[in-house]
Amino acid sequence: MKHTPWWQTAVFYQIYPRSFADGNGDGIGDFAGLIDKLDYLQDLGIDAIWLSPHYASPQFDCGYDIADYLSPAEEYGTLDEFKRFLDGAHARGIRIILDLVLNHTSDQHQWFIDSRSSRDHPKRDWYIWRDGRDGGPPNNWHAAFSDSAWEYDAATGQYYYHYFFKEQPDLNWRNPEVKRAMFDAARFWLDLGVDGFRLDAIGTLFEDPTLADHTAEMSQRDLFRELRDSFPSQTDTEHARYLAEQFRRLIEKQVDQPGVHELMRELRALVDEYDDRVLVGETDEISYYGDGDNELHLTFNFPLMRAARLTPAWILANQAERLAALPPGAWPCNTLGNHDSPRVLSRYADGRDPDALARLHLALMLTLRGTPFLYNGEEIGMGDWPLADIGQFRDNLGVWRYQMIMAEADEGRIDALDVNEALALANNFSRDKGRTPMQWRNAPNGGFTPAGVAPWLPVHPNYAQGVNVADQANDPGSMLNFYRAMLRLRRRTPALILGDFEPLNAPADCLVFLRRTKAQRCLVALNFSEEPQTLDLGGVARFARSLWKAEEQGGGGAGEMIDLSRLMLTPFGIYIGELDE
Ligand code: GLC
């Protein structure tokens, strides 16, 4: 029988190291803190960790601007401490994948310092340098995190290309030396024993070599203004389509260009030299699964999370499209939140009961077909924490948005705003609100860092209202214990991990489906409304043996037979049962 790879059965948990646990009391998370929390993670019941960048970095983009791929950030600890973390995780049966940022380095990386030092330096061609055009940049391309994608460097009189901040110059992946150096870095960590990589922003690795102008009619700023800081989800008006087309044209020459697939195949071959490692791509594009076995093992189903509300219709349409598009043998991968997005609890609540919805959304993640990725803090119900002062922002994307708003107000393009309005808009855009420190106890700074020490980002004050690990650990009704129980249920229920996905007819507010292996059939019924629902699923089977009922945390009542012609769901209720064959 074909052996099931670990990453198909695993639940991943993303750790943002700066915010997870501060072991040395300097206000910044570190390896000592991570080591200290390994028992917590084992107890939680996750199988694998995706660690956001832990490398040396000036932190202009919170670690996604790497200054040395072979050394950890000093404030996180030494390489030896990293190894202790890795070994400690492995000893507990937890795998670790690292974040690999291939597209760009920090402008403080020695490679770039050398590259910009002169036009003749052997590293010049490691980055993308071009002459200007008519006294301006080489073309009209935008950067995702600023205006022009080109930065003029007076010392050598040329421009360099950056898809993100100008502090993150793009590497030239057409240069074989770049590939060699980066592949060596990948090997360095694989040799150390890490279990794979989450590949950052792979779509941006290559650009159209002709540097042809983009053909969008709108500038990025105009687009942002139109979108009013929200995402145009679930709207299908002519104008929304126009904006989507403008966005497509804006980045058309800079994203998903020829060359990426070949590179992914080469990276896959490298990783396949090692046993049992995994590559997960930060991309929507299913095409990066290749033929199902020769590019990435997983790519995120981001389209699922791009909604103001997760409705059964939205989820079903997403699953139908996504599962049908997978190449043979490819395995899906679902997520609702990460360090770039608002927190799940805040994002989808929409004025309804956030706690109940968060539980429902976890049930969804753990019962859909595919590897789930969770984000640290969601297991205790952490929500977004918008910052009160622009001086507290650490995400330069938020700062840039704030400056843009202020400039627009100054130019009279938008009504003058009071400071609070401008801050609220900047907070909408900024990723800091979902990156605040983990809340461990009801103690100053949520127990993340000692009293009197300023954490690198403020701690959400609701640690004092029970949103913390220690208070929830012994409360059977807590979010934390809900996560633990749901993770245990998944682990012991093969059909929830490996089964086919078969949607069933149900009222619009309910999502009902089967997960089926040869040996087991599970029924999942999720009520997305605040009204109780009674479903008649008698056509599927007469009875189900309950594995989970919303009112019975911990899978209590397991074994109870339920009459499926009258399956009752509480508001936002969850039912998971096993059908007799
Ligand atoms: C990815 C990361 C994001 C980062 C960007 C540039 O999208 O998830 O945090 O800012 O790449 O590296």
XYZ file of C-alpha atoms and ligand atoms in Angstrom:
593
model
C 0.000 0.000 0.000
C 1.207 3.497 -0.772
C 2.555 5.130 2.338
C 0.834 8.377 3.306
C 3.377 11.195 3.698
C 3.362 12.883 7.104
C 2.480 16.299 5.666
C -0.831 14.952 4.350
C -1.947 13.883 7.798
C -0.355 16.724 9.778
C -1.960 19.834 11.215
C 0.487 22.725 10.845
C 0.763 25.608 13.276
C 2.459 28.810 12.183
C 4.706 30.450 14.737
C 5.667 34.068 14.378
C 8.875 33.890 16.446
C 9.062 37.544 17.424
C 5.702 37.292 19.151
C 5.542 33.772 20.494
C 7.491 33.522 23.744
C 10.203 35.713 25.196
C 12.695 33.549 27.072
C 15.245 36.218 28.010
C 12.940 39.069 28.938
C 13.927 41.604 26.291
C 10.442 42.076 24.861
C 11.145 39.946 21.774
C 10.299 36.277 21.268
C 13.250 33.888 20.966
C 14.393 30.257 20.772
C 14.623 29.967 24.566
C 10.941 30.870 24.712
C 10.103 28.445 21.908
C 11.931 25.603 23.656
C 10.061 26.369 26.832
C 6.715 26.080 25.036
C 7.300 22.794 23.237
C 5.326 20.859 25.842
C 2.456 23.281 25.370
C 2.522 22.650 21.618
C 2.651 18.902 22.059
C -0.265 19.065 24.426
C -2.206 21.257 22.008
C -1.969 18.426 19.516
C -0.418 20.017 16.444
C 1.915 17.922 14.289
C 4.148 20.441 12.577
C 5.342 24.016 12.916
C 5.905 26.554 10.182
C 8.368 29.001 11.684
C 8.244 32.484 10.145
C 11.732 33.859 9.357
C 14.203 33.358 12.171
C 17.203 34.676 10.209
C 19.466 37.663 10.765
C 17.524 40.667 9.551
C 17.230 44.426 10.038
C 13.491 43.691 10.442
C 12.312 46.284 7.952
C 9.689 43.766 6.863
C 9.580 41.948 10.201
C 12.082 39.285 9.196
C 11.075 38.858 5.543
C 14.150 40.919 4.704
C 16.986 38.508 5.326
C 20.547 39.706 5.815
C 22.108 36.260 6.244
C 20.437 32.989 5.267
C 22.792 30.891 7.355
C 22.501 32.621 10.732
C 19.572 33.101 13.062
C 18.683 36.594 14.229
C 20.877 37.402 17.221
C 17.922 38.493 19.305
C 16.338 35.055 18.767
C 19.437 33.184 19.906
C 22.293 31.071 18.588
C 22.326 28.300 16.041
C 22.856 25.870 18.910
C 19.682 27.080 20.541
C 17.855 26.711 17.236
C 19.092 23.100 17.104
C 17.832 22.493 20.609
C 14.450 23.786 19.538
C 14.482 21.564 16.456
C 15.609 18.487 18.383
C 13.141 19.164 21.168
C 10.326 19.400 18.645
C 11.409 16.195 16.910
C 11.629 14.394 20.250
C 7.958 15.262 20.723
C 6.978 14.119 17.256
C 6.610 17.676 15.934
C 8.145 18.568 12.567
C 9.504 22.002 11.718
C 9.513 23.783 8.406
C 11.277 27.086 7.884
C 10.340 30.113 5.850
C 12.529 30.490 2.782
C 12.479 33.913 1.159
C 13.861 33.431 -2.336
C 12.678 36.499 -4.194
C 14.701 39.135 -2.387
C 17.220 39.744 0.352
C 17.539 42.626 2.739
C 19.414 45.615 1.348
C 21.743 44.933 4.296
C 22.724 41.498 2.966
C 26.411 41.433 2.051
C 25.423 40.249 -1.438
C 23.543 43.477 -2.030
C 26.111 45.678 -0.318
C 28.654 44.220 -2.764
C 26.273 44.439 -5.691
C 25.586 48.125 -5.220
C 29.250 48.961 -4.562
C 30.136 49.241 -8.256
C 28.910 48.348 -11.720
C 31.866 45.992 -12.111
C 31.525 44.047 -8.906
C 31.116 40.307 -9.565
C 27.900 40.428 -7.520
C 26.439 43.273 -9.596
C 24.379 40.838 -11.630
C 23.029 39.048 -8.550
C 20.338 41.755 -8.450
C 18.392 43.500 -11.181
C 20.096 46.732 -12.183
C 18.973 48.822 -15.145
C 19.493 52.268 -16.618
C 16.690 54.762 -16.275
C 14.439 55.945 -19.082
C 13.907 59.620 -19.913
C 15.230 60.735 -16.565
C 12.999 58.338 -14.632
C 12.828 54.665 -13.751
C 13.281 51.986 -16.460
C 9.518 51.369 -16.751
C 6.158 52.000 -15.078
C 6.075 48.950 -12.799
C 4.829 49.289 -9.245
C 6.135 47.654 -6.107
C 3.571 45.887 -3.971
C 4.698 47.824 -0.917
C 5.512 51.247 -2.394
C 5.130 53.216 -5.606
C 7.761 52.568 -8.254
C 9.364 49.144 -8.278
C 12.675 50.840 -9.081
C 15.026 52.612 -6.730
C 17.710 54.946 -8.020
C 21.167 54.407 -6.625
C 23.195 57.567 -7.080
C 26.554 55.910 -6.387
C 26.430 53.883 -9.603
C 23.777 55.841 -11.502
C 21.417 52.905 -12.065
C 18.099 51.659 -10.708
C 17.529 48.360 -8.907
C 14.286 46.432 -8.956
C 12.242 45.521 -5.864
C 8.820 43.892 -5.894
C 8.315 44.664 -2.189
C 9.972 47.456 -0.150
C 13.051 49.142 -1.557
C 14.803 47.632 1.461
C 14.136 44.228 -0.203
C 15.987 44.228 -3.546
C 14.967 41.370 -5.866
C 17.558 38.736 -6.626
C 18.290 37.969 -10.253
C 17.213 34.340 -10.552
C 18.514 34.201 -14.109
C 22.017 34.245 -12.633
C 23.125 30.657 -11.876
C 25.315 31.850 -8.999
C 22.256 33.174 -7.195
C 20.558 29.826 -7.556
C 23.630 28.013 -6.292
C 23.985 30.243 -3.236
C 20.321 29.971 -2.329
C 20.202 26.223 -2.886
C 23.254 25.915 -0.637
C 21.352 27.819 2.040
C 18.417 25.423 1.652
C 20.777 22.463 2.011
C 22.334 23.973 5.100
C 18.996 23.824 6.949
C 17.939 20.495 5.459
C 21.267 18.992 6.567
C 20.535 20.307 10.037
C 17.318 18.309 9.977
C 14.499 20.753 9.240
C 11.501 19.122 7.600
C 11.022 21.466 4.698
C 10.171 25.009 3.731
C 7.322 27.387 3.287
C 8.393 29.280 0.174
C 7.705 32.991 0.366
C 6.120 34.860 -2.536
C 7.212 32.441 -5.253
C 5.116 34.157 -7.922
C 7.435 37.150 -7.848
C 10.704 35.328 -8.595
C 10.924 36.277 -12.271
C 9.972 39.376 -14.227
C 9.269 39.900 -17.907
C 12.839 40.291 -19.247
C 11.741 42.827 -21.882
C 10.682 45.175 -19.062
C 7.633 46.123 -21.133
C 5.371 48.641 -19.375
C 2.260 47.346 -17.665
C -0.945 48.311 -19.420
C -3.194 49.126 -16.462
C -5.046 52.411 -16.736
C -5.107 52.946 -12.982
C -2.146 53.458 -10.718
C -1.747 51.324 -7.648
C -2.619 54.280 -5.408
C -5.835 54.900 -7.326
C -6.715 51.253 -7.038
C -6.127 51.261 -3.300
C -8.263 54.364 -2.952
C -11.067 52.738 -4.914
C -10.893 49.583 -2.913
C -11.327 51.669 0.224
C -8.972 49.476 2.173
C -11.205 46.488 1.890
C -11.058 43.497 -0.385
C -13.718 43.214 -3.083
C -14.870 39.815 -1.961
C -18.095 38.213 -3.013
C -18.998 41.211 -5.149
C -19.450 40.707 -8.808
C -20.424 44.073 -10.190
C -19.108 45.431 -13.438
C -16.985 47.918 -11.517
C -15.525 45.196 -9.283
C -14.606 43.255 -12.410
C -12.989 46.363 -13.879
C -10.898 46.835 -10.746
C -9.882 43.179 -10.732
C -8.808 43.504 -14.362
C -6.835 46.649 -13.543
C -5.072 44.810 -10.754
C -4.296 41.877 -13.022
C -2.776 44.188 -15.613
C -0.835 46.113 -13.003
C 1.231 43.092 -11.975
C 0.981 41.113 -15.195
C 4.649 41.500 -16.125
C 5.973 40.944 -12.626
C 4.184 37.890 -11.294
C 3.972 34.222 -12.326
C 6.349 34.667 -15.246
C 7.991 31.832 -17.183
C 10.857 30.358 -15.207
C 9.128 29.801 -11.871
C 7.908 26.285 -12.691
C 11.339 25.165 -13.785
C 12.857 26.572 -10.627
C 10.255 24.840 -8.478
C 11.088 21.551 -10.183
C 14.768 22.057 -9.424
C 14.042 22.873 -5.821
C 11.795 19.843 -5.561
C 14.603 17.652 -6.904
C 16.912 19.091 -4.262
C 14.442 18.446 -1.452
C 13.769 14.940 -2.758
C 17.416 14.065 -2.144
C 16.422 14.101 1.522
C 13.874 11.828 3.185
C 10.374 13.016 3.766
C 10.685 16.797 3.427
C 7.978 19.149 2.239
C 7.654 22.324 0.175
C 4.665 24.612 0.697
C 4.253 27.562 -1.636
C 2.863 30.947 -0.725
C 0.725 31.194 -3.840
C -2.883 30.683 -4.944
C -1.714 29.006 -8.093
C -2.550 25.340 -8.317
C -0.207 25.084 -11.289
C 2.745 25.035 -8.861
C 1.791 21.494 -7.914
C 3.206 20.682 -11.345
C 2.084 17.254 -12.499
C 1.150 16.465 -8.903
C 4.539 15.068 -8.018
C 7.274 17.239 -9.472
C 6.904 20.787 -8.107
C 5.462 21.806 -4.726
C 3.855 19.348 -2.338
C 1.315 21.948 -1.207
C 0.063 25.378 -2.205
C -2.294 27.347 0.003
C -5.975 27.559 -0.830
C -5.963 31.331 -0.248
C -9.112 31.984 -2.297
C -11.140 30.314 0.457
C -10.158 32.925 3.031
C -10.761 35.957 0.794
C -14.287 36.604 1.946
C -15.962 38.963 4.362
C -18.059 36.045 5.594
C -17.551 32.348 5.142
C -20.885 31.037 3.933
C -21.667 27.453 2.940
C -22.190 28.578 -0.670
C -18.785 30.275 -0.729
C -17.043 27.262 0.791
C -18.745 24.774 -1.516
C -17.935 26.784 -4.626
C -14.334 27.070 -3.484
C -14.017 23.369 -2.790
C -15.651 22.373 -6.060
C -13.287 24.549 -8.053
C -10.167 23.819 -6.065
C -10.487 20.056 -5.720
C -11.401 19.628 -9.378
C -8.368 21.622 -10.471
C -5.794 19.595 -8.525
C -3.582 17.384 -10.655
C -3.717 13.651 -9.899
C -2.071 12.785 -6.612
C -1.868 16.397 -5.415
C -2.997 17.155 -1.881
C -4.991 20.267 -0.862
C -3.970 22.747 1.822
C -6.377 25.038 3.663
C -5.922 28.029 5.919
C -7.927 30.959 7.223
C -5.216 33.108 8.722
C -1.532 33.925 8.902
C 0.837 36.752 9.801
C -0.272 38.785 6.781
C -4.002 38.640 7.412
C -6.422 39.814 10.070
C -7.002 37.220 12.764
C -9.712 34.654 12.004
C -11.663 35.601 15.108
C -11.938 39.258 14.048
C -12.076 38.838 10.318
C -15.218 36.810 9.859
C -17.251 37.749 12.936
C -19.119 40.566 11.240
C -21.043 41.551 14.360
C -21.986 37.982 15.244
C -20.780 35.769 18.092
C -17.016 35.694 17.435
C -16.259 32.905 19.880
C -18.841 30.507 18.445
C -17.818 31.361 14.894
C -14.150 30.798 15.660
C -15.034 27.309 16.875
C -17.082 26.652 13.766
C -14.219 27.846 11.579
C -11.778 25.534 13.314
C -14.167 22.638 12.774
C -14.221 23.608 9.094
C -10.423 23.695 8.861
C -10.057 20.320 10.540
C -12.728 18.538 8.527
C -12.193 19.823 4.973
C -10.012 17.639 2.802
C -6.432 18.891 2.932
C -3.650 19.859 5.282
C -4.781 22.626 7.658
C -2.523 25.505 8.663
C -3.409 27.295 11.911
C -1.863 30.525 13.177
C -0.451 30.941 16.676
C -2.809 32.534 19.168
C -6.020 31.548 17.429
C -6.310 28.590 19.819
C -6.992 30.965 22.707
C -9.256 33.218 20.680
C -6.828 36.062 20.109
C -8.310 38.809 17.978
C -6.882 41.784 16.127
C -5.447 44.572 18.245
C -5.396 47.846 16.284
C -2.623 50.126 17.485
C -3.395 53.431 19.154
C -0.539 55.475 17.799
C 1.353 55.457 14.512
C 4.571 55.423 16.555
C 3.717 51.892 17.711
C 3.501 50.475 14.177
C 6.216 47.963 13.304
C 4.741 46.916 9.969
C 6.095 49.399 7.458
C 3.215 48.543 5.173
C 0.881 50.142 7.719
C 3.190 53.135 8.038
C 3.297 53.549 4.248
C -0.509 53.401 4.078
C -0.752 56.009 6.826
C 1.599 58.344 4.987
C -0.378 57.810 1.807
C -3.625 58.714 3.560
C -2.101 61.828 5.101
C -0.674 62.894 1.742
C -4.052 62.416 0.074
C -5.697 64.529 2.739
C -3.036 67.221 2.270
C -3.556 67.221 -1.475
C -7.279 67.575 -0.908
C -7.961 64.290 -2.725
C -9.859 62.983 0.261
C -11.613 64.884 3.028
C -9.351 65.945 5.832
C -9.374 63.166 8.364
C -8.997 63.307 12.060
C -6.093 61.350 13.453
C -8.329 58.511 14.598
C -9.840 57.982 11.185
C -6.420 57.956 9.552
C -5.189 55.518 12.175
C -8.180 53.260 11.660
C -7.497 53.133 7.911
C -3.815 52.439 8.514
C -4.710 49.712 11.008
C -6.976 48.107 8.407
C -4.042 47.785 6.125
C -1.310 47.085 8.636
C -0.436 43.532 9.596
C 0.642 44.464 13.126
C -2.838 43.933 14.528
C -2.578 40.192 13.976
C 1.049 39.920 15.093
C 0.780 41.065 18.709
C 2.467 38.870 21.341
C 1.045 35.561 22.474
C -0.944 35.853 25.699
C 0.294 33.297 28.192
C -1.116 34.402 31.545
C -3.181 37.029 33.279
C -0.057 39.000 34.187
C 1.472 42.254 32.944
C 2.211 41.986 29.195
C 0.075 38.851 29.135
C 3.038 36.963 30.580
C 4.827 37.289 27.222
C 7.564 39.425 28.683
C 8.207 40.602 32.277
C 6.379 43.549 33.819
C 8.110 46.817 33.028
C 9.628 45.575 29.761
C 8.169 47.053 26.588
C 7.211 44.219 24.222
C 8.134 44.831 20.576
C 4.405 45.266 19.825
C 1.795 46.026 22.503
C -0.005 43.032 23.984
C -3.779 42.875 23.466
C -5.209 43.858 26.861
C -7.871 41.166 26.744
C -5.324 38.812 28.299
C -6.901 40.120 31.511
C -10.341 38.914 30.411
C -9.437 35.282 30.046
C -7.799 35.396 26.627
C -4.634 33.701 27.848
C -3.273 30.173 27.955
C -3.063 29.691 31.732
C -6.667 30.685 32.461
C -7.989 28.564 29.613
C -5.890 25.487 30.294
C -8.061 24.326 33.166
C -11.396 25.602 31.920
C -13.144 22.739 30.119
C -15.312 25.162 28.122
C -12.440 27.329 26.895
C -11.386 27.919 23.318
C -8.055 26.265 24.098
C -9.715 23.073 25.260
C -12.004 23.170 22.263
C -8.922 23.290 20.001
C -7.261 20.453 21.918
C -10.340 18.254 21.739
C -11.011 18.973 18.080
C -7.372 18.247 17.204
C -7.558 14.964 19.135
C -10.764 14.022 17.340
C -9.178 14.620 13.960
C -6.113 12.633 14.883
C -8.110 9.557 15.799
C -10.550 9.763 12.869
C -8.897 8.588 9.628
C -11.800 9.623 7.375
C -11.450 13.247 8.526
C -7.826 13.198 7.461
C -7.773 11.110 4.313
C -11.374 10.699 3.222
C -12.933 11.970 0.009
C -15.029 15.116 0.248
C -18.650 14.712 -0.767
C -21.019 17.658 -0.228
C -24.658 16.903 0.595
C -27.773 18.972 -0.040
C -28.644 21.135 2.936
C -30.384 24.411 3.808
C -28.417 27.468 2.712
C -27.104 28.202 6.211
C -25.651 24.745 6.718
C -22.626 23.047 5.290
C -23.033 19.290 5.260
C -20.614 16.798 3.761
C -19.249 13.317 3.977
C -15.612 12.368 4.361
C -15.138 8.827 3.241
C -12.370 6.261 3.197
C -12.827 2.576 2.415
C -13.061 1.810 6.114
C -14.949 4.801 7.511
C -17.649 7.299 6.589
C -17.956 10.528 8.551
C -20.740 13.040 8.360
C -19.935 16.679 9.106
C -22.721 19.226 9.598
C -21.880 22.856 10.359
C -24.486 25.511 11.072
C -23.277 28.931 9.879
C -26.295 30.802 11.268
C -27.326 32.063 14.681
C -30.600 30.118 14.376
C -30.921 26.506 15.448
C -31.446 24.129 12.514
C -33.059 20.738 12.164
C -31.833 18.746 9.191
C -33.364 15.723 7.582
C -30.445 13.611 6.432
C -32.393 10.404 6.563
C -31.563 9.821 2.913
C -27.889 9.420 3.764
C -28.285 6.915 6.584
C -30.739 6.310 9.399
C -28.341 6.791 12.252
C -24.960 8.268 12.967
C -22.753 7.525 15.909
C -21.719 10.874 17.342
C -18.080 11.744 17.458
C -18.721 15.381 18.286
C -21.678 17.508 19.244
C -21.382 21.244 19.789
C -22.704 21.165 23.326
C -20.456 18.351 24.337
C -16.881 19.476 24.290
C -14.192 16.875 24.290
C -16.246 14.583 22.121
C -18.475 13.793 25.092
C -21.434 11.692 24.070
C -19.242 9.811 21.647
C -20.985 6.630 20.717
C -24.470 8.093 21.096
C -26.688 7.141 18.143
C -28.430 10.076 16.485
C -31.495 9.794 14.261
C -30.411 11.519 11.054
C -33.947 12.311 9.968
C -33.919 14.922 12.729
C -30.368 16.126 13.194
C -30.485 19.175 15.424
C -27.822 21.824 15.245
C -27.522 24.615 17.788
C -26.691 28.151 16.524
C -23.241 27.869 14.908
C -23.444 24.225 15.946
C -21.090 21.467 14.916
C -21.980 17.851 14.404
C -19.509 15.147 13.429
C -20.623 11.548 13.356
C -19.685 8.222 11.900
C -22.082 6.323 9.672
C -22.506 2.608 9.922
C -21.725 0.755 6.734
C 5.240 37.296 1.903
C 5.219 37.335 3.413
C 5.036 38.749 3.858
C 6.177 39.567 3.335
C 6.319 39.423 1.818
C 7.640 39.952 1.342
O 4.032 37.678 1.368
O 4.221 36.495 3.902
O 4.952 38.867 5.249
O 5.992 40.910 3.675
O 6.277 38.074 1.428
O 8.679 39.108 1.770
